[in-house]
PDB file of C-alpha atoms in Angstrom:
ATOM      1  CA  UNK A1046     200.663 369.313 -24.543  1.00  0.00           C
ATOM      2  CA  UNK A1047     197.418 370.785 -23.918  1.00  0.00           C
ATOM      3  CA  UNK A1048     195.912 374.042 -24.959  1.00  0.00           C
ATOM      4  CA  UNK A1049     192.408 375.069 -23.260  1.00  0.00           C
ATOM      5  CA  UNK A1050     191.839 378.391 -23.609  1.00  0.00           C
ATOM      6  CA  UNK A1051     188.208 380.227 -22.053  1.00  0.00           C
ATOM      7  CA  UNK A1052     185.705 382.343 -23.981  1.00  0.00           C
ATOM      8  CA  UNK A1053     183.131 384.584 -21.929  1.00  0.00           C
ATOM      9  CA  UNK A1054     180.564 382.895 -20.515  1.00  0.00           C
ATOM     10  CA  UNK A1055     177.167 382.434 -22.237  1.00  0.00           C
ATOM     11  CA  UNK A1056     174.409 380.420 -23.064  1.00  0.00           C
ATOM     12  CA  UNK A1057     175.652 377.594 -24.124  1.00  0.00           C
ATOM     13  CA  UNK A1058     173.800 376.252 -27.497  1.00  0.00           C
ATOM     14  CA  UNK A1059     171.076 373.941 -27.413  1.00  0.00           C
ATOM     15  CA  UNK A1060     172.294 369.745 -26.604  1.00  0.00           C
ATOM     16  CA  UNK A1061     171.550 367.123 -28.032  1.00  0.00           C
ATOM     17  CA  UNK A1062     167.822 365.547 -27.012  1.00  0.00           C
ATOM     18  CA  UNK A1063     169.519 363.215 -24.420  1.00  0.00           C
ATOM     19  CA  UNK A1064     171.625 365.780 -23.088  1.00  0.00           C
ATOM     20  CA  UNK A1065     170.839 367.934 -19.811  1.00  0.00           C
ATOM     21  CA  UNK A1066     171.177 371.591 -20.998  1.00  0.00           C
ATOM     22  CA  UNK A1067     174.432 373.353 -19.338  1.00  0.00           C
ATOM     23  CA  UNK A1068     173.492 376.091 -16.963  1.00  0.00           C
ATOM     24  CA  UNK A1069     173.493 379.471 -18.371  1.00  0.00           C
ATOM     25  CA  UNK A1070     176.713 380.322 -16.573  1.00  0.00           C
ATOM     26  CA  UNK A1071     178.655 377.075 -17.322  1.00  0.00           C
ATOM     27  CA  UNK A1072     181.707 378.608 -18.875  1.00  0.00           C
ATOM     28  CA  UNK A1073     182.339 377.956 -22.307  1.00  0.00           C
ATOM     29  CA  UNK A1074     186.202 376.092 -23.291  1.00  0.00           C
ATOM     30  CA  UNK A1075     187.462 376.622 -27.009  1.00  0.00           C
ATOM     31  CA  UNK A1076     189.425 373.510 -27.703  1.00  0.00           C
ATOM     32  CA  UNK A1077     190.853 370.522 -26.152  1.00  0.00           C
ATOM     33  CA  UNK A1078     194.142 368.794 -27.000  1.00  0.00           C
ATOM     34  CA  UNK A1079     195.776 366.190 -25.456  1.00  0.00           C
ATOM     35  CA  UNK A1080     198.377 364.097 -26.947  1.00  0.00           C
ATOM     36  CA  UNK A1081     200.215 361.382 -24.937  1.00  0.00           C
ATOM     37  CA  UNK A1082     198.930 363.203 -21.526  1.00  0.00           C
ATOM     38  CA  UNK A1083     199.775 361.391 -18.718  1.00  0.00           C
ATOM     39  CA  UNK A1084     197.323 360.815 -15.878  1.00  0.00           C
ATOM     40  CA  UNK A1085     198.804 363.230 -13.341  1.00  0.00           C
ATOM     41  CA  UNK A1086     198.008 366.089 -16.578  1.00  0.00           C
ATOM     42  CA  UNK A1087     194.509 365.012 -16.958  1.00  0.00           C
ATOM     43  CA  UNK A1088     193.714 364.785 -12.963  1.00  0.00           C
ATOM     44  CA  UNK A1089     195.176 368.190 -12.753  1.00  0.00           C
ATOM     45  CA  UNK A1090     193.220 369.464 -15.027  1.00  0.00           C
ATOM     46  CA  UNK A1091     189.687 367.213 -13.738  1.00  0.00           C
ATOM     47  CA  UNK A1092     190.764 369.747 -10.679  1.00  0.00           C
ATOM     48  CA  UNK A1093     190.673 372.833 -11.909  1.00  0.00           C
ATOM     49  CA  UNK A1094     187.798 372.279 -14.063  1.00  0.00           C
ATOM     50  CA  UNK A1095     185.521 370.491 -10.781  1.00  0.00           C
ATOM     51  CA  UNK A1096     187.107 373.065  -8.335  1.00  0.00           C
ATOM     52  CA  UNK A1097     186.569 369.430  -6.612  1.00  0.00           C
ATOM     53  CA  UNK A1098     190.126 368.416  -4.707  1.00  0.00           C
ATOM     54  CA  UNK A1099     191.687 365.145  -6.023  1.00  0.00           C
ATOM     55  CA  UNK A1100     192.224 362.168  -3.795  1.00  0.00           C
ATOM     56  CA  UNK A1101     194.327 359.236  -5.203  1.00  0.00           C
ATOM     57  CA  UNK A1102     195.984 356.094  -4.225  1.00  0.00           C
ATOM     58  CA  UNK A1103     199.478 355.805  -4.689  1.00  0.00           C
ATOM     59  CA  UNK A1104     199.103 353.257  -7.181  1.00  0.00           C
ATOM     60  CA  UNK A1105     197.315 354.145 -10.432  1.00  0.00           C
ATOM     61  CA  UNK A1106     197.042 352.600 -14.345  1.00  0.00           C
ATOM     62  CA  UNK A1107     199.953 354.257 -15.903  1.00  0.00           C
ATOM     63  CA  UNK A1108     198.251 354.728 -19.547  1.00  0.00           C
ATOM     64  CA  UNK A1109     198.864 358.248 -22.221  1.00  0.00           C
ATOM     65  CA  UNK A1110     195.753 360.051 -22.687  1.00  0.00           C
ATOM     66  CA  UNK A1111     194.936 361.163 -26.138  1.00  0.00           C
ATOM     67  CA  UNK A1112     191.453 363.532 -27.130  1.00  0.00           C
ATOM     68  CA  UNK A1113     190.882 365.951 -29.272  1.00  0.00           C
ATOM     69  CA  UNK A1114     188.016 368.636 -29.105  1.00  0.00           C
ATOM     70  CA  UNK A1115     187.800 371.149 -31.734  1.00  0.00           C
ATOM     71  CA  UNK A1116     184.583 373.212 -31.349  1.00  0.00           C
ATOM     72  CA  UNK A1117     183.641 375.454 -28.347  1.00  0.00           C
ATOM     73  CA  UNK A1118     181.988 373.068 -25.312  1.00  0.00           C
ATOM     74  CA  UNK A1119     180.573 374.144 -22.150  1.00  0.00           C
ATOM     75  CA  UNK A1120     182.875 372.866 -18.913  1.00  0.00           C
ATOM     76  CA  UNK A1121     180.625 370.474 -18.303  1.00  0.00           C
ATOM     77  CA  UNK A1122     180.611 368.542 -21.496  1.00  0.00           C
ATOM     78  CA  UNK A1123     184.471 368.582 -21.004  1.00  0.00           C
ATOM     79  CA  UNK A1124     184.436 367.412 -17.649  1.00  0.00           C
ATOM     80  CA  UNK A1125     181.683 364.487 -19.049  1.00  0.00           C
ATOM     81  CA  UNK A1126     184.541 363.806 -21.775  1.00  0.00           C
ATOM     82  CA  UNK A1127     187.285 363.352 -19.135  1.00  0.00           C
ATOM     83  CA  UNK A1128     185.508 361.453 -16.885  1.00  0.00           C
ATOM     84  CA  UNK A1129     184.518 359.113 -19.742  1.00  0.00           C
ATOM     85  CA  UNK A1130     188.092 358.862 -20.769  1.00  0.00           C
ATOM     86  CA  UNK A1131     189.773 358.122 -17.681  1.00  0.00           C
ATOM     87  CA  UNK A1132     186.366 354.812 -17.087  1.00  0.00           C
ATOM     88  CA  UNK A1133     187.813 353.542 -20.983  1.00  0.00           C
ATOM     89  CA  UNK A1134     191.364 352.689 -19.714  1.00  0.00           C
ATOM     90  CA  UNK A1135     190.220 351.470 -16.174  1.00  0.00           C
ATOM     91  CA  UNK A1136     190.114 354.707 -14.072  1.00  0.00           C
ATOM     92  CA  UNK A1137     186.680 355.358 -11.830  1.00  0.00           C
ATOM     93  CA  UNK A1138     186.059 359.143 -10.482  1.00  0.00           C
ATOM     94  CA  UNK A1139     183.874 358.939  -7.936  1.00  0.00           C
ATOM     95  CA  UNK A1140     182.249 361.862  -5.771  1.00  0.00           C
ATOM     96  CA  UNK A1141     183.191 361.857  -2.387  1.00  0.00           C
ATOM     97  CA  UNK A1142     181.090 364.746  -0.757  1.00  0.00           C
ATOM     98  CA  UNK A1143     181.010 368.491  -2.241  1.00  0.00           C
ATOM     99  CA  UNK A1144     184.442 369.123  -2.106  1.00  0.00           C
ATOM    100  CA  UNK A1145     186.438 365.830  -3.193  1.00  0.00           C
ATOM    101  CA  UNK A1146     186.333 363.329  -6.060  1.00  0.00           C
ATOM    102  CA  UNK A1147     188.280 359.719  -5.443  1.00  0.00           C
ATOM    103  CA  UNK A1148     190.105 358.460  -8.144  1.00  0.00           C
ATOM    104  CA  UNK A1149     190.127 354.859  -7.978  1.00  0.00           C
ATOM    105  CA  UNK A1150     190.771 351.645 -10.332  1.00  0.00           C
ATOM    106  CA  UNK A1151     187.623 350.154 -11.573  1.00  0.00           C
ATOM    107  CA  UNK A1152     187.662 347.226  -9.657  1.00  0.00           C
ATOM    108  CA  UNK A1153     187.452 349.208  -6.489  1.00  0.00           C
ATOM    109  CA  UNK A1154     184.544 351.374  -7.309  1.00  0.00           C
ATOM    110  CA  UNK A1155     181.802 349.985  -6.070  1.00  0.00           C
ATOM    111  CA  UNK A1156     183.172 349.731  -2.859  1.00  0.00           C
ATOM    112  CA  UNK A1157     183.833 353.401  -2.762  1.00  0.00           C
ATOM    113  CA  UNK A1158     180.160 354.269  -2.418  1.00  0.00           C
ATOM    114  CA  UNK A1159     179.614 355.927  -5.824  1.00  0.00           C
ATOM    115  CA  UNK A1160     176.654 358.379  -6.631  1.00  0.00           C
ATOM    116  CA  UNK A1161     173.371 356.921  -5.731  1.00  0.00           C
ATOM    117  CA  UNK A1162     170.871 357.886  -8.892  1.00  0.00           C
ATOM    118  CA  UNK A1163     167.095 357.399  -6.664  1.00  0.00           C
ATOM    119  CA  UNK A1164     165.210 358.953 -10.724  1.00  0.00           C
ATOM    120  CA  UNK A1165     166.050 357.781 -13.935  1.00  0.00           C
ATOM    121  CA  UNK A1166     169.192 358.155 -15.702  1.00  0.00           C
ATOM    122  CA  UNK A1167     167.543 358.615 -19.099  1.00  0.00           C
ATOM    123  CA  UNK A1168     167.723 362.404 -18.355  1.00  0.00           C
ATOM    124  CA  UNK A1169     171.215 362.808 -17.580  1.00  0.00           C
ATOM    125  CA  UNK A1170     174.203 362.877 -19.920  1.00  0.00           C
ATOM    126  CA  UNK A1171     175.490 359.485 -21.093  1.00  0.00           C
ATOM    127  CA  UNK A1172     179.107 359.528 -19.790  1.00  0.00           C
ATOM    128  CA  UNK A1173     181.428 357.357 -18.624  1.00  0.00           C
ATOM    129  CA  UNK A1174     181.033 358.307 -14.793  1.00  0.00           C
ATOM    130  CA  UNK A1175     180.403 355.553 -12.352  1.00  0.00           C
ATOM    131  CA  UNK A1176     177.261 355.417 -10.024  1.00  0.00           C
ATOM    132  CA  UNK A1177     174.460 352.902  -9.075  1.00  0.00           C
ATOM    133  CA  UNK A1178     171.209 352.234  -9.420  1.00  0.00           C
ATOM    134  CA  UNK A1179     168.390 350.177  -7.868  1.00  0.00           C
ATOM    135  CA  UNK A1180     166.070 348.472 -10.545  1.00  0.00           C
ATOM    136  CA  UNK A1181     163.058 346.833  -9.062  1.00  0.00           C
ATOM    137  CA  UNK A1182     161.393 344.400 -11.390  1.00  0.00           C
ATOM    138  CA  UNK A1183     157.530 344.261 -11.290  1.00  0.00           C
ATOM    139  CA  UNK A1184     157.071 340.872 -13.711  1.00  0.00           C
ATOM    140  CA  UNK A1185     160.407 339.462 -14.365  1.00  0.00           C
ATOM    141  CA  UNK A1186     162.358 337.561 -12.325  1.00  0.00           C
ATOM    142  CA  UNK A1187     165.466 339.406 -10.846  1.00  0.00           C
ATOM    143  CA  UNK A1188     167.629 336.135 -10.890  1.00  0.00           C
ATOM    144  CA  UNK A1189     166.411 334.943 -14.594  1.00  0.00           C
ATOM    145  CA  UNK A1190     166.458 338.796 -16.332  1.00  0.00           C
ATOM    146  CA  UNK A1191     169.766 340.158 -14.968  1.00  0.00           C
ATOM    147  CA  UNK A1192     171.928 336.973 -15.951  1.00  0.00           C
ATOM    148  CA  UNK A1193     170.629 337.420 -19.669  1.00  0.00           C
ATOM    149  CA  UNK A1194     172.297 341.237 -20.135  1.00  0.00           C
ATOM    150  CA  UNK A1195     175.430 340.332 -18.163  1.00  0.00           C
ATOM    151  CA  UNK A1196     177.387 340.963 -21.309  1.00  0.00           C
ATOM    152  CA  UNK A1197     176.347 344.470 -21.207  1.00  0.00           C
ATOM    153  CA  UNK A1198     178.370 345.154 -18.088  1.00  0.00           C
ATOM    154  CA  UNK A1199     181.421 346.670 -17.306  1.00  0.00           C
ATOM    155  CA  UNK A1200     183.210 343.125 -16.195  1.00  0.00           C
ATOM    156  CA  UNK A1201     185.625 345.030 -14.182  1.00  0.00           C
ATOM    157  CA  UNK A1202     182.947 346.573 -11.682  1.00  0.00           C
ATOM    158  CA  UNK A1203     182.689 342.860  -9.894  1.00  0.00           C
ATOM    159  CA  UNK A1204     178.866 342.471 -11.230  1.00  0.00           C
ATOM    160  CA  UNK A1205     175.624 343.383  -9.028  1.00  0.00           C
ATOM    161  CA  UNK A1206     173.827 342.469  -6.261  1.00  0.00           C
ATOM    162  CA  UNK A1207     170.322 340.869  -6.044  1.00  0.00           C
ATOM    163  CA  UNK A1208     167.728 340.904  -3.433  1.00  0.00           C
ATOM    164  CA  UNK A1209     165.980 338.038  -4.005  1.00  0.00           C
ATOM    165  CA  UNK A1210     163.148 338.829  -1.412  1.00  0.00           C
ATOM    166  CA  UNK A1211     162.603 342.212  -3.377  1.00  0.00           C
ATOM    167  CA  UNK A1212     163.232 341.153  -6.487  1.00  0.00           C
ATOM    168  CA  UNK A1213     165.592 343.795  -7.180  1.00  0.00           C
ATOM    169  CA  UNK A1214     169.391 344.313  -7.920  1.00  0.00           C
ATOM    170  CA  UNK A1215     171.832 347.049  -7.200  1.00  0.00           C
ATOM    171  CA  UNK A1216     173.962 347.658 -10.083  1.00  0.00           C
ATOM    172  CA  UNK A1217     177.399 349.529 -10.309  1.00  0.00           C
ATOM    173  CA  UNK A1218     178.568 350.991 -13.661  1.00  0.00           C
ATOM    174  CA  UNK A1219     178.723 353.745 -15.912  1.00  0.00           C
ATOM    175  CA  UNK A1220     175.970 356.686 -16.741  1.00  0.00           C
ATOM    176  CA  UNK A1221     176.018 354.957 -20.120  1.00  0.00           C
ATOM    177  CA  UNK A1222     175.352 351.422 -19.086  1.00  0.00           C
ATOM    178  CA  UNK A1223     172.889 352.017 -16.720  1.00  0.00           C
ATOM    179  CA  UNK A1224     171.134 353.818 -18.971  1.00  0.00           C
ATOM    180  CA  UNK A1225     170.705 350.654 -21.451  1.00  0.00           C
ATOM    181  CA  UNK A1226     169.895 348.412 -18.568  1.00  0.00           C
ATOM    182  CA  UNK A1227     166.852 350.985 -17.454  1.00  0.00           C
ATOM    183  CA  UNK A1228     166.136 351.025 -21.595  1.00  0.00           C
ATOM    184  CA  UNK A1229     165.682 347.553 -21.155  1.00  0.00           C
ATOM    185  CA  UNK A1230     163.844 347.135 -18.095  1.00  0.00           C
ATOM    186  CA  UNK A1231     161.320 349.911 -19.609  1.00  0.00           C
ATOM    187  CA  UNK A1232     161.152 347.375 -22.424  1.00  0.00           C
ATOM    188  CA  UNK A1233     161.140 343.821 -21.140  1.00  0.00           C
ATOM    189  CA  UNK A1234     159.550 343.756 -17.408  1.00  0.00           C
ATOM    190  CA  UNK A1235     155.982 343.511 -19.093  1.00  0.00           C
ATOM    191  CA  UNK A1236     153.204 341.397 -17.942  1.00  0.00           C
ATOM    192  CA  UNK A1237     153.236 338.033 -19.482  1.00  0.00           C
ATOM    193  CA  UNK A1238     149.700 338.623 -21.408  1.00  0.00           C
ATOM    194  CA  UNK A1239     150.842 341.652 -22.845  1.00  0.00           C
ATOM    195  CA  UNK A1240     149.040 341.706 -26.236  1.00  0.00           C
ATOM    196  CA  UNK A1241     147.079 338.906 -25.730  1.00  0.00           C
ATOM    197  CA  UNK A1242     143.507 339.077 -26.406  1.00  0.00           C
ATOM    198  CA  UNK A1243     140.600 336.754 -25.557  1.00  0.00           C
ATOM    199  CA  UNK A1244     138.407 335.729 -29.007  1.00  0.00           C
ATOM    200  CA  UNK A1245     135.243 333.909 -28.863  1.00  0.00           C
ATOM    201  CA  UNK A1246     133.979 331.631 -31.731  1.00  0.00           C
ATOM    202  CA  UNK A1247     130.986 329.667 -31.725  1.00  0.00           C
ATOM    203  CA  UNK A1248     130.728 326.805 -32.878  1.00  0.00           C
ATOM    204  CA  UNK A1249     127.422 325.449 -35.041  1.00  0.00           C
ATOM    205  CA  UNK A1250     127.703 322.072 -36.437  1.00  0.00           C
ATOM    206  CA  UNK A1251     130.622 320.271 -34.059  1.00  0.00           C
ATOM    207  CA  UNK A1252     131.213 320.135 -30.521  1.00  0.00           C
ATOM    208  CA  UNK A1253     133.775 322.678 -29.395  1.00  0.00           C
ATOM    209  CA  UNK A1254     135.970 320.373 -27.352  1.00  0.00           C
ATOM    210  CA  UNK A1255     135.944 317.666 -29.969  1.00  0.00           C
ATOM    211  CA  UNK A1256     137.067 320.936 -32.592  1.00  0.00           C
ATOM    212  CA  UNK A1257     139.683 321.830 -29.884  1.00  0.00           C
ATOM    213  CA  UNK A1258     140.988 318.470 -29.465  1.00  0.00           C
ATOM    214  CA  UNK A1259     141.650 318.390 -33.729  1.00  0.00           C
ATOM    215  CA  UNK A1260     143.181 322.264 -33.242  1.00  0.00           C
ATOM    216  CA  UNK A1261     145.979 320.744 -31.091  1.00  0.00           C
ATOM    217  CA  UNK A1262     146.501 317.587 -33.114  1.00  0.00           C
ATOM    218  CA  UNK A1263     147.314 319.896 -36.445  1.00  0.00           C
ATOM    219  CA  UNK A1264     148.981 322.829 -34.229  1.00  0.00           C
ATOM    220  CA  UNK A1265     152.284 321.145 -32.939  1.00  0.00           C
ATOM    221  CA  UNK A1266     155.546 320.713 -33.550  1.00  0.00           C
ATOM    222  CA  UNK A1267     157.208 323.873 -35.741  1.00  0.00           C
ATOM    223  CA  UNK A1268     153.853 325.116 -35.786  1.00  0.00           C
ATOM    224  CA  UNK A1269     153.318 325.901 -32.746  1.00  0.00           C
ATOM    225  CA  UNK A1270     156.608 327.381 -31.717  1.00  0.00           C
ATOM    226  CA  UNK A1271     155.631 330.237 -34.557  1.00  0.00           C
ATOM    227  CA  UNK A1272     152.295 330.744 -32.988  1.00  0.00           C
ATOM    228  CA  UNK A1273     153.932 331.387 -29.586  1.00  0.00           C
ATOM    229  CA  UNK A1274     154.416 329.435 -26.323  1.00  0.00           C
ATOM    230  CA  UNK A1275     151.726 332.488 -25.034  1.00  0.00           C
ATOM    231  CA  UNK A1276     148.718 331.204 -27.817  1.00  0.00           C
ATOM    232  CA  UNK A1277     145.843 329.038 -25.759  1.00  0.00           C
ATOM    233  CA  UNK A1278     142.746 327.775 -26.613  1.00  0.00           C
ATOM    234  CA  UNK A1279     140.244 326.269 -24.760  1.00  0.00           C
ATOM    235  CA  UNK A1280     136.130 324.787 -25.475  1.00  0.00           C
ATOM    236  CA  UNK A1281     133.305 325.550 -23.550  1.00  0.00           C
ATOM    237  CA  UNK A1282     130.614 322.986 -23.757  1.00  0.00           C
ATOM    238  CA  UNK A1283     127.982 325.102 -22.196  1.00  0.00           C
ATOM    239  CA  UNK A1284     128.108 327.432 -25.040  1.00  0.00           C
ATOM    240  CA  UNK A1285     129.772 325.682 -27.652  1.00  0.00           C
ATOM    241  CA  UNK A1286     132.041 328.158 -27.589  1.00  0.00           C
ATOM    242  CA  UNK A1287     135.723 328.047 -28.333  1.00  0.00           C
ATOM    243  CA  UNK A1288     138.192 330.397 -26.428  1.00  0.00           C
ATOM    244  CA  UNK A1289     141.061 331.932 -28.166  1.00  0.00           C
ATOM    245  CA  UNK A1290     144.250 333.644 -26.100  1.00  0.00           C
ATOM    246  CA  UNK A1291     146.412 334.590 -28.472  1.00  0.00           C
ATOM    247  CA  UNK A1292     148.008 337.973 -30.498  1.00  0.00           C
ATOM    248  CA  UNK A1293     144.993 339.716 -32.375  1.00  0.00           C
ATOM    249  CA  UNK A1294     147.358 339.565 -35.318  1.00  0.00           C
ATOM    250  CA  UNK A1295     146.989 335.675 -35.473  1.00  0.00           C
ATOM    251  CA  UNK A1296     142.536 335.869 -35.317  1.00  0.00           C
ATOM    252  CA  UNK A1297     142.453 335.327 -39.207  1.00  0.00           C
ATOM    253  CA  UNK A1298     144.358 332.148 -39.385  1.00  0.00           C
ATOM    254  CA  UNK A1299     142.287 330.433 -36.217  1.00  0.00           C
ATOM    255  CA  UNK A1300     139.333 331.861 -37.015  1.00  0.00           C
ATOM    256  CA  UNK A1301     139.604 330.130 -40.846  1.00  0.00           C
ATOM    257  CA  UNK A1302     140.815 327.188 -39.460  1.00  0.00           C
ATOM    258  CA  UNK A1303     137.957 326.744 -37.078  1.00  0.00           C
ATOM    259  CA  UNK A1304     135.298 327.315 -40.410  1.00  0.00           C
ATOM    260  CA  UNK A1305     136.644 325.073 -42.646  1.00  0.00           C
ATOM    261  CA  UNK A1306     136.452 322.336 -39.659  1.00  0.00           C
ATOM    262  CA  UNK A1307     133.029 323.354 -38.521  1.00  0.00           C
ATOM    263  CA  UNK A1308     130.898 322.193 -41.725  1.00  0.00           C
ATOM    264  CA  UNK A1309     127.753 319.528 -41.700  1.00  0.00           C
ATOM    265  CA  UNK A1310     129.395 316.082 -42.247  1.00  0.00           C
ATOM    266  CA  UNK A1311     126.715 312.978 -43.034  1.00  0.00           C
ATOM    267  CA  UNK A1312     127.623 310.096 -40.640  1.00  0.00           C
ATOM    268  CA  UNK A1313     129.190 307.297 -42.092  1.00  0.00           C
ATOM    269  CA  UNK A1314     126.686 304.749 -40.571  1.00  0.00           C
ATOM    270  CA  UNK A1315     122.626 305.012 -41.125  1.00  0.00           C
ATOM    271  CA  UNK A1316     119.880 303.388 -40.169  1.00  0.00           C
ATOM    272  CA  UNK A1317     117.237 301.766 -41.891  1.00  0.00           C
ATOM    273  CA  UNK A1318     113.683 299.899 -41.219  1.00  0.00           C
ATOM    274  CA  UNK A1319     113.262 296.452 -43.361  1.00  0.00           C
ATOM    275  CA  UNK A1320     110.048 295.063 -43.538  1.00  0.00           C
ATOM    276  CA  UNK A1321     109.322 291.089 -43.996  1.00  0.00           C
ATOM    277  CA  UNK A1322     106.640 290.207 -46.052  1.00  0.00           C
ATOM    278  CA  UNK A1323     106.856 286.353 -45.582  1.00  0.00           C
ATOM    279  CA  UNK A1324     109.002 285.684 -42.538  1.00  0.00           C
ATOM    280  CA  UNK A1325     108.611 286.656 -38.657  1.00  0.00           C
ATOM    281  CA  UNK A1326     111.606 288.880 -37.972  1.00  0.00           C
TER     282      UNK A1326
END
């Protein structure tokens, strides 16, 4: 049923880039093989691999366990791939001091008190092991950002927990989640003006607030939802100026908008003197 069979130990080879490197004494396993392993194989062999003892309820998912390894991997990687196998049909290992792991059903887990990770989990292994993480948001709002990536949660860990006041959320899940929800937050908890720029143009013939006031008349409607909720522009009187707030990448188009409406015009009205030769005006 399963064949695992240990080579000397030595270096292992170089990971992959978002890999941790094994130690140099991690001992190397040639081949994994299980076919229709039931969970009492796979925990026994979780065991011997962890030198960790195995505490279990009485009650577990009953599934076969099937994977299939055929290159050399250190223990570590193997352990990773177990771990990982036992979260995909509903299984949680969670460490329970130095010398125990707790195998529980998902739904339990996060009342287990699962590995606290204080750093980032972009440098460990992705893997199916369950811990938690506290993100603190610096711009976005904890109650409006963490709704929007529900989806990307493991719906059996019963969700997260916000701290309004802090503006922060514990989350429960696997390596590999958190990791995506940290991607994220890296990402998208940016300061609202993030590539904005302020642009000045001055204005020669009109009056800047009267130029402003046609900008927003012919910027509305489908318009300005491709400019960008984010784009503002204001006049200045004192300076004739006209203040742009927008993404450097949209300058030309305001900035040719603004010439073609800042041109000489003649009034349409003029005045002029008529003299009476005969008559008293």
């Amino acid at each position: 049923l399963c064949s695992a069979m240990t080579a000397a130990a030595q270096t292992p080879p170089a990971p992959a880039p978002v890999a941790v490197p094994a130690p140099a004494d991690d001992e190397m396993l040639t081949g994994i093989h299980l076919t229709d392993a039931t969970i009492d194989h796979v925990l026994m062999l979780l065991e011997s691999w962890t030198g960790k003892t195995i505490l279990r309820p009485q009650q577990l998912p009953t599934p076969t366990f099937a994977l299939n390894i055929n290159r050399t991997i250190p223990k570590s990687e193997a352990i990773l791939a177990i771990e990982t196998l036992l979260n995909l049909n509903g299984i949680a290992v969670v460490p329970s001091g130095d010398k125990f792991l707790k195998v529980i059903d998902l739904p339990r887990a996060r009342m287990e008190a699962p590995q606290m990770i204080e750093g980032s989990t972009l440098d460990l292994p992705p893997s199916g092991q369950i811990a938690s993480k506290l993100f603190q948001l610096q711009f976005q709002r904890v109650n409006e950002f963490l709704p929007q990536i529900n989806m990307l949660l493991n719906g059996n860990m019963g969700g997260y927990v916000v701290f309004e006041k802090s503006n922060a959320a514990l989350v429960t899940d696997s390596i590999s989640n958190l990791q995506r929800i940290e991607t994220l937050v890296n990402k998208l908890d940016q300061p609202l003006t993030a590539g904005l720029t302020a642009k000045f143009f001055t204005v020669h013939n009109a009056k800047a607030s009267d130029l402003v006031t046609k900008i927003n008349s012919i910027v509305t409607g489908t318009l300005q939802s491709q400019l960008g909720s984010a784009t503002h522009f204001a006049s200045d009187d004192r300076t004739n100026q006209i203040v742009l707030l927008s993404d450097p990448r949209q300058y030309p188009f305001f900035q040719d908008l603004i010439e073609k409406l800042d041109v000489r015009a003649d009034p349409n009205t003029r005045t002029e003197v008529i003299y009476l030769k005969h008559a008293q005006a």
